[in-house]
XYZ file of C-alpha atoms in Angstrom:
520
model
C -117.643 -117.523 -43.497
C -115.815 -117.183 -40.442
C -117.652 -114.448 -38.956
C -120.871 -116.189 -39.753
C -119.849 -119.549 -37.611
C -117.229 -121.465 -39.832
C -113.943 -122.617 -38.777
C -111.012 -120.235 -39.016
C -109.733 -122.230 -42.097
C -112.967 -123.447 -44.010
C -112.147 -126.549 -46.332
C -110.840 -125.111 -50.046
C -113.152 -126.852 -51.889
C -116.258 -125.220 -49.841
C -115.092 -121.946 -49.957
C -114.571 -122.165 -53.937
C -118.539 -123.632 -53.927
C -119.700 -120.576 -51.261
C -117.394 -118.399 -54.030
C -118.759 -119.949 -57.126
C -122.700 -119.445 -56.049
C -122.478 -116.127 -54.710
C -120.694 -114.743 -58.103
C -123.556 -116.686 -59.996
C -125.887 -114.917 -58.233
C -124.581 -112.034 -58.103
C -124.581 -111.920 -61.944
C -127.984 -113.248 -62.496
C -128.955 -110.491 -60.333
C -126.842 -107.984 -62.607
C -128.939 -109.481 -65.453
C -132.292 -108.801 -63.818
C -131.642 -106.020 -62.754
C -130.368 -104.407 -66.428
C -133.823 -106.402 -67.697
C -135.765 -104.245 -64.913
C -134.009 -101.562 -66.378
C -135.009 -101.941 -70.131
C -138.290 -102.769 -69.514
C -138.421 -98.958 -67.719
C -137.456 -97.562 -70.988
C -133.771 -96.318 -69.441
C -130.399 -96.675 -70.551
C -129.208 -96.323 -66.990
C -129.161 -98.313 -64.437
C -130.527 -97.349 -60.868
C -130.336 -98.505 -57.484
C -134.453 -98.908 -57.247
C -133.825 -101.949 -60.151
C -131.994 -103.929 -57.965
C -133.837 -103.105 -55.051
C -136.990 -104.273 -56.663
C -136.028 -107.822 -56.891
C -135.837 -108.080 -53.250
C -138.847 -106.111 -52.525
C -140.399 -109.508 -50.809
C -137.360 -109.968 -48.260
C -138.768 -107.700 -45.532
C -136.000 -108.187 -43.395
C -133.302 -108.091 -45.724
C -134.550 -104.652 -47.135
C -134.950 -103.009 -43.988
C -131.203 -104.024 -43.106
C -130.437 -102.762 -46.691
C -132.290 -99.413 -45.306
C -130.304 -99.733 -42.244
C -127.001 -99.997 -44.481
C -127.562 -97.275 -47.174
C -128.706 -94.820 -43.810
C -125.409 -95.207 -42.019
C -123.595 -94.556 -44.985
C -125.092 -91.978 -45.909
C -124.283 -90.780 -42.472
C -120.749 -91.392 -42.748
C -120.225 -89.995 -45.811
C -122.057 -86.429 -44.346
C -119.911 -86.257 -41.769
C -116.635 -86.545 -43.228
C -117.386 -83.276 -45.565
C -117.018 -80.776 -42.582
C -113.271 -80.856 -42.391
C -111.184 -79.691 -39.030
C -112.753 -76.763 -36.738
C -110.167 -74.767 -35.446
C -110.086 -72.987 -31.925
C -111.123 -69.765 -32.607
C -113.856 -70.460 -34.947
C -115.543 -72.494 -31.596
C -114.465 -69.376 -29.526
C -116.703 -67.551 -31.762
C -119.787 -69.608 -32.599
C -119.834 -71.159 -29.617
C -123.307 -70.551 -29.073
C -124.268 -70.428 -32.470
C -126.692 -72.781 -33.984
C -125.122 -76.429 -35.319
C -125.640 -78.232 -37.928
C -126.325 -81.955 -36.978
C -125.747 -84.881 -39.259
C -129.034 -86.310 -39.223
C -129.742 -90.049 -40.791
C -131.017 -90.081 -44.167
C -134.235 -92.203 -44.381
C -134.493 -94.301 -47.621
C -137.625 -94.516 -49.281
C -138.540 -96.838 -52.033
C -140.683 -96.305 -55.191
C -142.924 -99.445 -54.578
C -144.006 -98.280 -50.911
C -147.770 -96.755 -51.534
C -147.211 -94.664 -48.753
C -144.665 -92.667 -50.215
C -147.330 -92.012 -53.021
C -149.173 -90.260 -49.470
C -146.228 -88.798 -47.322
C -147.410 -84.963 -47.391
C -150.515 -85.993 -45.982
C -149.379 -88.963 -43.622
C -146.332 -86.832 -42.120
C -146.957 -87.420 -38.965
C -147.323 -91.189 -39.193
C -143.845 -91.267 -40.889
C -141.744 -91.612 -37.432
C -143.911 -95.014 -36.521
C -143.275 -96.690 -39.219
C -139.211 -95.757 -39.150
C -139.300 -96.961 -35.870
C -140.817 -100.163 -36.781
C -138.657 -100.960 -39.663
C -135.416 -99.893 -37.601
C -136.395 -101.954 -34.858
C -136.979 -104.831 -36.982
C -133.108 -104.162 -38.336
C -132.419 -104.015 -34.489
C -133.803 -107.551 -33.844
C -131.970 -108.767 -37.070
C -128.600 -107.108 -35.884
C -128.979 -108.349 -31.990
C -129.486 -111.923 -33.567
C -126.530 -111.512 -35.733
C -124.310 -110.116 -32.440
C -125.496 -112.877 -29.822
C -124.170 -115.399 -32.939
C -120.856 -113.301 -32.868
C -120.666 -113.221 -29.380
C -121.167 -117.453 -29.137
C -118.248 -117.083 -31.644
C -115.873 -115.211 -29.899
C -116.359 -116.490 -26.167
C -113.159 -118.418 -26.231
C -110.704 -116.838 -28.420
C -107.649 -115.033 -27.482
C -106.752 -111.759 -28.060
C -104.723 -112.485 -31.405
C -107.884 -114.883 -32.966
C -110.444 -111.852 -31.766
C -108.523 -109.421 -33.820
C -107.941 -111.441 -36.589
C -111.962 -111.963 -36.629
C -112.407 -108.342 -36.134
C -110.610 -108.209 -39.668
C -112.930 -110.552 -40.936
C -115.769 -108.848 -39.747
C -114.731 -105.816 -41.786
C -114.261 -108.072 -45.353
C -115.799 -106.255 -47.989
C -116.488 -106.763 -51.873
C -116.048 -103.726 -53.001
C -114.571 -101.335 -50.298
C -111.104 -100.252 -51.940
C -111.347 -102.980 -54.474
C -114.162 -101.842 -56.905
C -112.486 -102.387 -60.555
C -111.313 -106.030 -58.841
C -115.178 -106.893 -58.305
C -116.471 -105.354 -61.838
C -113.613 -107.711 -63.225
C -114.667 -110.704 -60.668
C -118.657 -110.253 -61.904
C -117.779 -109.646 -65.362
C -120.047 -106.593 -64.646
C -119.317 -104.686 -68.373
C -120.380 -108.007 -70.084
C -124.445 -106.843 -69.058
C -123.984 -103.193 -68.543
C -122.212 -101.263 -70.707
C -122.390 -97.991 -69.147
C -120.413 -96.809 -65.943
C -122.307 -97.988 -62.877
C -122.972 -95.417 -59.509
C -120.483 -96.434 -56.634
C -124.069 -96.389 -54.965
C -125.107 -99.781 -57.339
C -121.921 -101.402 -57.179
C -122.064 -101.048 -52.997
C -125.801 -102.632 -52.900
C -124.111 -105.565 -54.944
C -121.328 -106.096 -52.562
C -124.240 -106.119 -49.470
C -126.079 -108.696 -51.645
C -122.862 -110.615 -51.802
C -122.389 -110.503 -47.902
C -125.636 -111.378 -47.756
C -125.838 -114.161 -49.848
C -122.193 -116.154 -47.811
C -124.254 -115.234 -44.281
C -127.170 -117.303 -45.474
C -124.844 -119.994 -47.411
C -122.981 -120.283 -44.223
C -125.914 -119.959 -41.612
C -127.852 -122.525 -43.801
C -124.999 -125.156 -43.965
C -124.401 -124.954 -40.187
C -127.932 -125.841 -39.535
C -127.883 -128.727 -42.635
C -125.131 -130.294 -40.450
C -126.284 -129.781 -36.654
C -129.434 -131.705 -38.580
C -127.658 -134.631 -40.202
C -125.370 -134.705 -37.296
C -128.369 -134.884 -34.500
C -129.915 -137.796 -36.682
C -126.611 -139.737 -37.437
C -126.093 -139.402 -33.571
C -129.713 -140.748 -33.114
C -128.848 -144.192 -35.349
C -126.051 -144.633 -33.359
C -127.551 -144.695 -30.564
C -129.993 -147.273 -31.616
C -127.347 -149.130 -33.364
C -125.356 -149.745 -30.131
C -128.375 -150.121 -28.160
C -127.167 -153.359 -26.576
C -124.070 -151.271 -25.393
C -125.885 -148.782 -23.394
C -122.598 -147.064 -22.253
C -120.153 -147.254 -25.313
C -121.629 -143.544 -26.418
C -120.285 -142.245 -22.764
C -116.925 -143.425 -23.067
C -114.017 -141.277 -23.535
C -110.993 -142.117 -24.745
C -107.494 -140.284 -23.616
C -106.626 -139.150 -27.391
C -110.098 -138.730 -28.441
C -111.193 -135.666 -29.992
C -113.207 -133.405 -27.323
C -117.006 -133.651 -27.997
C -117.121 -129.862 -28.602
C -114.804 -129.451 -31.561
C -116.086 -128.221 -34.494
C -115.306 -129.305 -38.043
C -115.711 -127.418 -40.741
C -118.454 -127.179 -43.655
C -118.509 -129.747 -46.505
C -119.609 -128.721 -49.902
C -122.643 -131.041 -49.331
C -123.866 -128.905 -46.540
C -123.784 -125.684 -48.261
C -125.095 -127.819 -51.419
C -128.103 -128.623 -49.625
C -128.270 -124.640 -47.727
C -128.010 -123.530 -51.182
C -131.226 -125.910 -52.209
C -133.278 -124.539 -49.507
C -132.462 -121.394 -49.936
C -133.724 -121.879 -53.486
C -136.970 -123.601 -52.257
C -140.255 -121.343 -53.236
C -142.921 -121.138 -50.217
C -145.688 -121.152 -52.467
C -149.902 -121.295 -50.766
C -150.575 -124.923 -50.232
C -153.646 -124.603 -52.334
C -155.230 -121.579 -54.392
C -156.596 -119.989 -51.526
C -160.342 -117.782 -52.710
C -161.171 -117.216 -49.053
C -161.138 -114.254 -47.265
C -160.061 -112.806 -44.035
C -162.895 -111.299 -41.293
C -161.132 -108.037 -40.039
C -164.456 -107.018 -38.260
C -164.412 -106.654 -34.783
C -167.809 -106.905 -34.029
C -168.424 -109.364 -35.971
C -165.778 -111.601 -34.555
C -167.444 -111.102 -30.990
C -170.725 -111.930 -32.326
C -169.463 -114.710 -34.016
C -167.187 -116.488 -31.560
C -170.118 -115.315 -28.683
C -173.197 -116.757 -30.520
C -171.461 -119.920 -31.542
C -169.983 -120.497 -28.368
C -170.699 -121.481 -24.918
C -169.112 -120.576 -21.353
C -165.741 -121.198 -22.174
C -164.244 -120.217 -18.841
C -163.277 -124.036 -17.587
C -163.669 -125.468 -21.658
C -160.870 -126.313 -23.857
C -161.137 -125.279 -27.257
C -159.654 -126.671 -30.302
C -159.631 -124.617 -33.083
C -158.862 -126.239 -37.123
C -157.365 -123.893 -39.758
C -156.900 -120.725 -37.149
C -155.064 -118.515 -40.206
C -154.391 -115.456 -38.613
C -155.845 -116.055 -35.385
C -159.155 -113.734 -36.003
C -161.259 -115.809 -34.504
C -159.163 -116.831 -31.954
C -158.104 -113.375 -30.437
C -161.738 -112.933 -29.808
C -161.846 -116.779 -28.065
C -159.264 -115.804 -25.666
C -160.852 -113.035 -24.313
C -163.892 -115.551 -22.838
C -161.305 -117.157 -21.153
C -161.226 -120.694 -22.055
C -159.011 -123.037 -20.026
C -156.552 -123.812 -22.769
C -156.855 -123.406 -26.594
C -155.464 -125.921 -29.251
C -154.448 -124.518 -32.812
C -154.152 -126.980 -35.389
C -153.146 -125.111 -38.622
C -151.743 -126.958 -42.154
C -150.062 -124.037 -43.571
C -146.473 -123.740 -42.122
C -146.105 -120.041 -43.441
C -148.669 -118.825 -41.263
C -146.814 -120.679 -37.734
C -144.779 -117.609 -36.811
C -147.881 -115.614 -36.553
C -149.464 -118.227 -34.468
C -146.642 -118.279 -32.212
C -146.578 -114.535 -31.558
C -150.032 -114.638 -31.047
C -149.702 -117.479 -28.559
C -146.553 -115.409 -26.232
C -149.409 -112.698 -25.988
C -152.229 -114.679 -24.973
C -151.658 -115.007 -21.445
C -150.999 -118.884 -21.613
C -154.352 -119.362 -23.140
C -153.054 -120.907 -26.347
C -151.572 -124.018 -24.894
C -149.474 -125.864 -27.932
C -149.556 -125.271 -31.543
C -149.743 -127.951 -34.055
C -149.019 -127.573 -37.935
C -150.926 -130.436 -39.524
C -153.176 -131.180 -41.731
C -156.584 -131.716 -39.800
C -157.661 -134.571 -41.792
C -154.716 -136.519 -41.206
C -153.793 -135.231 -37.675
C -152.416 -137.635 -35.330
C -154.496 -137.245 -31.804
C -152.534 -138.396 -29.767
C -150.275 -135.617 -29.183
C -153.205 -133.504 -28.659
C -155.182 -136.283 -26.420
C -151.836 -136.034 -23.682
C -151.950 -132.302 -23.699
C -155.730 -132.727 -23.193
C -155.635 -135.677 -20.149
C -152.565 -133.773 -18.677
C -154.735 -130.874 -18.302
C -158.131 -132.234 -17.311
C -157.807 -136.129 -16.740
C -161.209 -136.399 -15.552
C -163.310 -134.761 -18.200
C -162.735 -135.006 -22.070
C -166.400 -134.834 -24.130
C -166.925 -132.815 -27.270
C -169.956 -130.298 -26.406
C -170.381 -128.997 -29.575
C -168.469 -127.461 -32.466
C -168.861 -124.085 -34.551
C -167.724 -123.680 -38.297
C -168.340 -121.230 -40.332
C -169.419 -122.325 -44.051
C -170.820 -120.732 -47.320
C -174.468 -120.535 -46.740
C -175.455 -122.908 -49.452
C -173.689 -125.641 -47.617
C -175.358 -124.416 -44.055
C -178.297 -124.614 -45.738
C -177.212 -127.924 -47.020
C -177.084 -129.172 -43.904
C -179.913 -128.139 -41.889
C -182.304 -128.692 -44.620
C -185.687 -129.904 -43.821
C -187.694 -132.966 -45.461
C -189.308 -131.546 -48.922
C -186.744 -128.587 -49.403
C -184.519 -127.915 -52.078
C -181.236 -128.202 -50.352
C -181.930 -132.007 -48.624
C -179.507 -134.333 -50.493
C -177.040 -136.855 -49.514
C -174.829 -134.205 -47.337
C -178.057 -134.010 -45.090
C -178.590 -136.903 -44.307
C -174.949 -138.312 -43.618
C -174.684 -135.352 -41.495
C -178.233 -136.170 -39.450
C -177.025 -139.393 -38.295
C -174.381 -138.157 -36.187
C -175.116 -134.150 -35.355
C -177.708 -131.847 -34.725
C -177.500 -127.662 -35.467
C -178.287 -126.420 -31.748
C -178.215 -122.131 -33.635
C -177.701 -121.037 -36.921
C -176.678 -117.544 -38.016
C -175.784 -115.525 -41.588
C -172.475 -113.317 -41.855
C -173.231 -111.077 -44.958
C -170.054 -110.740 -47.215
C -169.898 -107.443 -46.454
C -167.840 -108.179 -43.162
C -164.663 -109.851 -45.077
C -161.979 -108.234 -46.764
C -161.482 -108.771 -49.610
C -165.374 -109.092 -50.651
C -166.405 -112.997 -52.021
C -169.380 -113.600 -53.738
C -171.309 -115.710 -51.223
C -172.313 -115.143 -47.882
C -171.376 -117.183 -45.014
C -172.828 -119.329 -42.788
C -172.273 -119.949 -38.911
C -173.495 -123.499 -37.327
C -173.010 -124.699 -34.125
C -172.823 -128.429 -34.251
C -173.645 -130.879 -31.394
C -172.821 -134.484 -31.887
C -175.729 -136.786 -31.127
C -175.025 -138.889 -27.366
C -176.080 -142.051 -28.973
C -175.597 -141.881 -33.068
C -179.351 -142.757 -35.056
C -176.899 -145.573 -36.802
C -175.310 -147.253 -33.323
C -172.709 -149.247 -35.327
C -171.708 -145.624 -37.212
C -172.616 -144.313 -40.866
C -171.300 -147.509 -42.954
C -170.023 -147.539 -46.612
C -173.344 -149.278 -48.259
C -175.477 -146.597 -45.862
C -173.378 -144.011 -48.024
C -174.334 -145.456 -50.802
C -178.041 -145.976 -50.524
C -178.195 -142.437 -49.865
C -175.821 -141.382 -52.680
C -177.790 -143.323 -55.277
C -181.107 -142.634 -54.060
C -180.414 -139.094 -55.094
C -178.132 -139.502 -58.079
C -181.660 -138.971 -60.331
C -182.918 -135.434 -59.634
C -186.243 -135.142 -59.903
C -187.309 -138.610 -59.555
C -188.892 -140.418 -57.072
C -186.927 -143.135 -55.007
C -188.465 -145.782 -56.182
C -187.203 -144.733 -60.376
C -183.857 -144.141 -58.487
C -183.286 -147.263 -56.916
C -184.703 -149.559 -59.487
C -182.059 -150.301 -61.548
C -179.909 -150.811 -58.495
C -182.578 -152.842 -56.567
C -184.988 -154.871 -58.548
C -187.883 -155.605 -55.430
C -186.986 -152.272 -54.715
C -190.840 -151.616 -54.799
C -191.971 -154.288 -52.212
C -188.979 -153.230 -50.389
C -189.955 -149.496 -49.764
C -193.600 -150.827 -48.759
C -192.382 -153.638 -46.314
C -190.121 -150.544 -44.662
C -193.386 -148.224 -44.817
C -191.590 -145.582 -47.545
C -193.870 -144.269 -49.458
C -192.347 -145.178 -53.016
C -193.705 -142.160 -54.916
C -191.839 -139.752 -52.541
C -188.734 -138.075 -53.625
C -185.541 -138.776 -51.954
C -185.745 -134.940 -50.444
C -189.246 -135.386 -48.924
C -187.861 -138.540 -47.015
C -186.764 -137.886 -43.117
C -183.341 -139.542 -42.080
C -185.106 -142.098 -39.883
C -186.615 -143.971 -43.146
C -183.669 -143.735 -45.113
C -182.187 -145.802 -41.721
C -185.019 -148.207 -41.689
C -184.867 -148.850 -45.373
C -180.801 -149.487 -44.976
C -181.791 -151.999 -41.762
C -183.636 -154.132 -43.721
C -181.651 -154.171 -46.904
C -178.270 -155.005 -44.710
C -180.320 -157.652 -42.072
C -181.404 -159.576 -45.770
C -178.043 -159.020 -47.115
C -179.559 -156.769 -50.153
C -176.689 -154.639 -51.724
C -177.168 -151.729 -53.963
C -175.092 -152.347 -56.558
């Protein structure tokens, strides 16, 4: 815990908590592993079973690659033995043997199924997954490094020590004995399983610890936040220093509540925040067609984009060159992305905001909006992409099909300036519908000044709750005059509701709300 940030002397009753967890998950892992292990039909237990349940750690198994390399490695190059003089006076030029790393390959990788023919993509992909060890392994130094700025020579080597801990180096029958290991395997385990169980173990008090440090710089930051406001009438009692106080940059060490709560999170599931059937557009040429037909000039435009994903669509925005782009995405797994996507865009992407859209507070994005162009905020028009029944939906003429209640809610404040068809063929995977792409202008002056009300909503929505009927059978048993109503408004009462335009749908709402006539 030490090396990982901790105090040189951690409280007892955390490090028996840190001690207790890791052994319980050390053996539930045992257990899952030996269940992994049946299921294959084999007695015997193999490292690729307890590889397996970590398969979705990316990072973790490509420092577990990293690990099982270097000792590989290490163990190669301690078979040679000593060279003596003259056999290097002899073979001096002679061809040598180098040690070279071993690079470990898992049975769930497809690729591997495809390695004779894919040879020579092999080194691109090692370099990818050792670099992303690297970044872990720089991360984990510059936290060392933090650590060890002040210490003297005596704490540095007794860190150094720590640094080296190990569960099972030298002390193999002690961690069998300390994991009850023979009470769920009852053959003899490879020194190969029982040294990816002690890296699990390391792993598992570096996230404990790393957790619980950042569980109390968060309580700690908000408790110093109440204070604040609790002593607000004593603005400088906070700056005061006292001649025995403690200095304001000693650290105290974990409580069990911190690594209680680590623990929790660590346990917490990042599951989709809804069943997600859509599908991801990986064409090129369909992006530009689709971001260039449903856009204008964006050169001096800012663009706000809702529900970004991936950033598809919005790689093909930034090339027009907009003057600043606004992501607003609800799905916190996906932010990462976003913010890679963002440090390559040239300082196009201006601010990312993970939100839900419907619920999104504006005026975050309204400052970021006036700070950048004070003198000019109008929406021009807006471009979504929908399935093509609802596109059809909404730009429905009078006497079609699709003209229902959407339509006309949807006519009172926008009009469709282009409308275009994306087959399904152009997403990945395939759905079942194709997909249409609208570019919506709002109306300057709405048809309903005051704004679509609640009973305008619900003239429309009962006028076509009866399919098939005419308006007048619809409305009747919510309206009795609802004859001499329609002809005062000049509706035609043997109409449908499709065949009737927005505009007398309006007129007929005027009247009923000007005599104070509710549908009920």
């Amino acid at each position: 815990m030490f090396v990982f940030g901790e105090v040189q002397e951690p409280l007892d009753e955390t490090s028996q908590l840190v001690e207790d967890i890791t052994r319980s998950q050390i053996i539930e892992t045992i257990q899952r592993a030996v269940h992994i292990c049946n299921k294959r039909g084999s007695k015997f237990l193999s490292s690729e079973d307890l590889l397996f349940l970590i398969r979705h750690d990316r990072s973790k198994v490509n420092r577990l690659r990293m690990f099982l390399s270097w000792k590989d490695v290490r163990k190669n190059s301690k078979g040679g033995g000593e060279t003596k003089p003259e056999d290097m006076m002899e073979e001096e030029d002679a061809e040598k043997p180098k040690v070279k790393k071993m690079k470990i390959k898992f049975s769930w990788d497809m690729i591997n199924s495809f390695s004779n023919v894919l040879s020579d993509d092999e080194d691109e992909e090692e370099d990818e997954e050792g670099r992303e060890a690297y970044e872990d392994q720089v991360a984990r130094l510059k936290v060392a490094d933090e650590v060890t700025k002040t210490m003297s020579k005596e704490e540095y080597i007794y860190y150094s020590d720590c640094r080296q801990a190990s569960f099972t180096y030298k002390k193999g029958k002690r961690f069998r004995d300390w994991c009850n290991f023979s009470s769920f395997y009852e053959n003899k385990a490879k020194d190969e399983i029982m040294e990816i169980l002690g890296f699990l173990g390391y792993e598992i008090v570096s996230q404990l610890t790393e957790t619980g440090l950042l569980v109390k710089k968060e309580w700690a930051k908000i408790e110093q936040e109440q204070r604040k406001k609790n002593f607000v009438r004593d603005a400088g009692l906070e700056d005061k220093k006292y001649l025995f106080g403690k200095p304001a940059s000693e650290q105290t060490p974990l409580l069990p509540i911190h690594i209680q709560e680590g623990f929790r999170r660590s346990q917490l599931i990042n599951n989709p925040l809804q069943n997600f059937n859509g599908s991801f557009n990986i064409s090129d040429k369909v992006l530009k067609l689709a971001v260039s037909e449903g856009c204008v000039n964006l050169e001096k435009d800012v663009v706000i984009e809702i529900g970004p994903g991936l950033g598809s669509l919005t790689r093909s925005a930034i090339n027009l060159s907009p003057e600043g782009i606004y992501l607003i995405e609800k799905d916190p797994l996906l932010k990462n992305t976003l913010v890679e996507l963002k440090s390559l865009s040239k300082d196009r992407i201006k601010k990312i905001f993970i939100d839900d859209a419907l619920h999104f507070k504006q005026d975050a994005l309204m400052k970021e909006i006036l700070a950048m162009a004070p003198k000019k905020i109008h929406i021009i028009e807006m471009t979504f992409l929908f399935q093509s029944e609802i596109g059809e939906k909404l730009t429905a003429k009078p006497g079609t099909k699709f003209r229902g209640r959407l339509t006309n809610l949807f006519d009172t404040l926008c009009t469709v300036k282009d409308k275009f068809y994306l087959t399904s063929q152009c997403f990945v995977p395939v759905p079942k519908v194709d997909v249409a792409v609208l570019k919506i202008i709002p109306r300057k002056v709405p048809l309903i000044p005051e704004g679509v009300s609640k009973e305008f909503e619900r003239v429309v929505t009962f006028s076509f709750l009866k399919k098939r009927k005419t308006i007048t059978n619809s409305l009747k048993s919510k309206c009795r005059d609802i004859k001499s109503i329609l002809k005062v408004v000049n509706i035609d009462g043997s109409l449908r509701p499709e065949e009737l335009t927005t505009e007398e749908f309006i007129r007929l709402y005027t009247y009923l709300t000007a005599n104070n006539i509710r549908i009920k």
